[in-house]
Amino acid sequence: MIRGLLLIKKNKFRINEASKMDSIWLPFAIILVTSLINKTNTLANCPISCHCNDVSLVVNCGEGSLDVLPIALNPSIQRLQIKNNKIKTIDSSIQFYADLNYLDLSHNHLFSIPPRTFSYQKMLQELHLNHNKVGTITNKTFIGLSSLIVLNLRDNFLDSLTKGVFSTLTNLEDLNIGQNRIKYIDADAFEGLKKLRVLFMDDNSMVSVPSPSFVHIPQLAELYLGVNRFSLIKSGAFESLRELNRLDIRSTLLDTIQVDVFKGIENIRALDISDNQLVRIPSVELSKLKRLEELYIGQNDFKTVAEKAFIGLKNLKKVDISGSIKLTTVESGAFLTNSNLETIMITSNKAFSELQEGAFSGLPYLKHLILRDNALVALTESLTHWNDLETLDLTDNPLTCDCRMAWFRDLLSTKNASHRQEHVLCAYPEKLRGQSLQRIPSDVLGCTQSVLHAQTNISVIVVGCVAFVTVIILLAIKCRRQIHDMFLGKWRSMPMSSKELEYQKTFYDDDFMFRHPHPCGLSSFSSMNHYSYVNPTIRTIPTTEL
């Protein structure tokens, strides 16, 4: 009986120990099960074409067939990207994601954005709605986006900007409304954009620069107006933009630049006036941009880059003259006043065949010379300091591979002048067509005969010069007395006083004084000179009448 009681007590002890162990592990089990359930729910609520990360709070949906915004995502997500789908509208479901700071709905089928759609997105900093079909926005479209910094509406169907359409975006810094159909911009369209720094309005249907609207954005740093239909930009069109650093007015049908078109923006650092119809480089108009560092002026109609074409642009570091189909010549001293140039790009000019001697003179800091895809047949070694270049590209030119290009072949072989040096191919003569210049031996280029010929010419010239100088010296020695007398005679022909004249007369009127013979004298006087030499002191005594 006593033994039975002991067994019962022992079993109770085991049961109590087990209970204690269960109480210790139970919380851990609950946590584990809960996490598994949450993970299962997260995976279950993530659309098939999306990748959902609850750690980084990022949802990325690739190309798919989503036509509405998912509503069962983690409400705490901060980045949501749904690109290349079929979403047609942004409904109230966006309100479930109040913590978003990045939203990308580009490349969808959005037609409209209802008013106050983003009223709960107080944290949103970037909104990308580009490549959709949005046709209208109003001053109520972006209410609530007080923290927005970047707004991208590129490639939509917008045709106008009304008053105060962006007035609620007080912290906006980057606005892209390019590649739309905008014809009209209200003078107060940019009201409230006190921090805007970058504005893209390129590729629209504007026929004039919307200068009045710039009054509200004087702090703007970059303005892109290319691919519009201006044809003429009035003087002072950018005068309100005193802090502008970069201006893009490419592809705007300009055939001339007005004298004061850059008034007020003399401090810009980069200017793009490429792809217009300029028949000359506007040297005078550009000379006012004293701080300009980058200039893009290709795809115009000028034929020549004249001497000092960019006069006044002392800070210019990069110039791009590409795609000008009428360009034929870069004259000597073209960049003579641009001593700080580091990069010159002259590419894809199909008629450009002449680089005059001295075209790149006065450029001590030149590092990158790109002469790709032109009509150049040869280059001279004295054009620039080739060994100082970090980048040299002469590919896709119809080079004539003869001894004139031997120096360039050596340059390619000894210096990594171009990462595409294997593509510097010969076009002429026919037997070398398509071959890499770098791999052609000197004798094939005809350099041996040319060098010997040059050495022969130099030798002939040197010998001729020595012979000529020798003859002159011998003649001077032989006729030194005559030369001395000639100069002495000139001295004696100078005006004299009466006493000097009388003295000279007493000496020279003696008709019987004979001089020492001179080797340069005439032969008719040889006997007389001989007599005077033998009897240098004999004088005849004149007779007198009795």
Short mmCIF file of N, CA and C in Angstrom, two decimals, residues 127 226 248 256 274 344 383 416 443 480 527 543:
data_model
loop_
_atom_site.label_atom_id
_atom_site.label_comp_id
_atom_site.label_asym_id
_atom_site.label_seq_id
_atom_site.Cartn_x
_atom_site.Cartn_y
_atom_site.Cartn_z
N LEU A 127 5.46 60.56 -57.62
CA LEU A 127 4.26 60.05 -58.29
C LEU A 127 4.54 60.00 -59.79
N GLY A 226 12.49 71.85 -75.85
CA GLY A 226 12.74 71.34 -77.19
C GLY A 226 11.54 70.67 -77.82
N ASP A 248 17.22 74.04 -72.83
CA ASP A 248 17.12 73.16 -74.00
C ASP A 248 16.06 73.70 -74.94
N THR A 256 17.16 81.63 -86.72
CA THR A 256 18.01 82.72 -86.24
C THR A 256 17.83 82.87 -84.73
N SER A 274 20.60 72.51 -80.76
CA SER A 274 20.80 71.58 -81.87
C SER A 274 19.50 71.32 -82.61
N ILE A 344 35.60 67.77 -77.43
CA ILE A 344 35.07 68.22 -78.73
C ILE A 344 34.46 67.00 -79.42
N LEU A 383 47.98 68.74 -85.74
CA LEU A 383 46.67 69.30 -85.40
C LEU A 383 46.51 69.56 -83.91
N ASN A 416 46.50 53.65 -75.79
CA ASN A 416 45.10 53.25 -75.83
C ASN A 416 44.24 54.45 -76.16
N ASP A 443 55.71 49.40 -94.67
CA ASP A 443 56.05 49.28 -96.08
C ASP A 443 54.82 49.17 -96.96
N ARG A 480 86.57 92.89 -100.79
CA ARG A 480 86.38 93.65 -99.54
C ARG A 480 86.84 95.10 -99.68
N SER A 527 97.97 98.57 -116.26
CA SER A 527 99.32 99.11 -116.44
C SER A 527 99.57 100.28 -115.54
N THR A 543 105.24 122.14 -115.68
CA THR A 543 106.08 123.19 -116.29
C THR A 543 105.33 124.49 -116.28
#
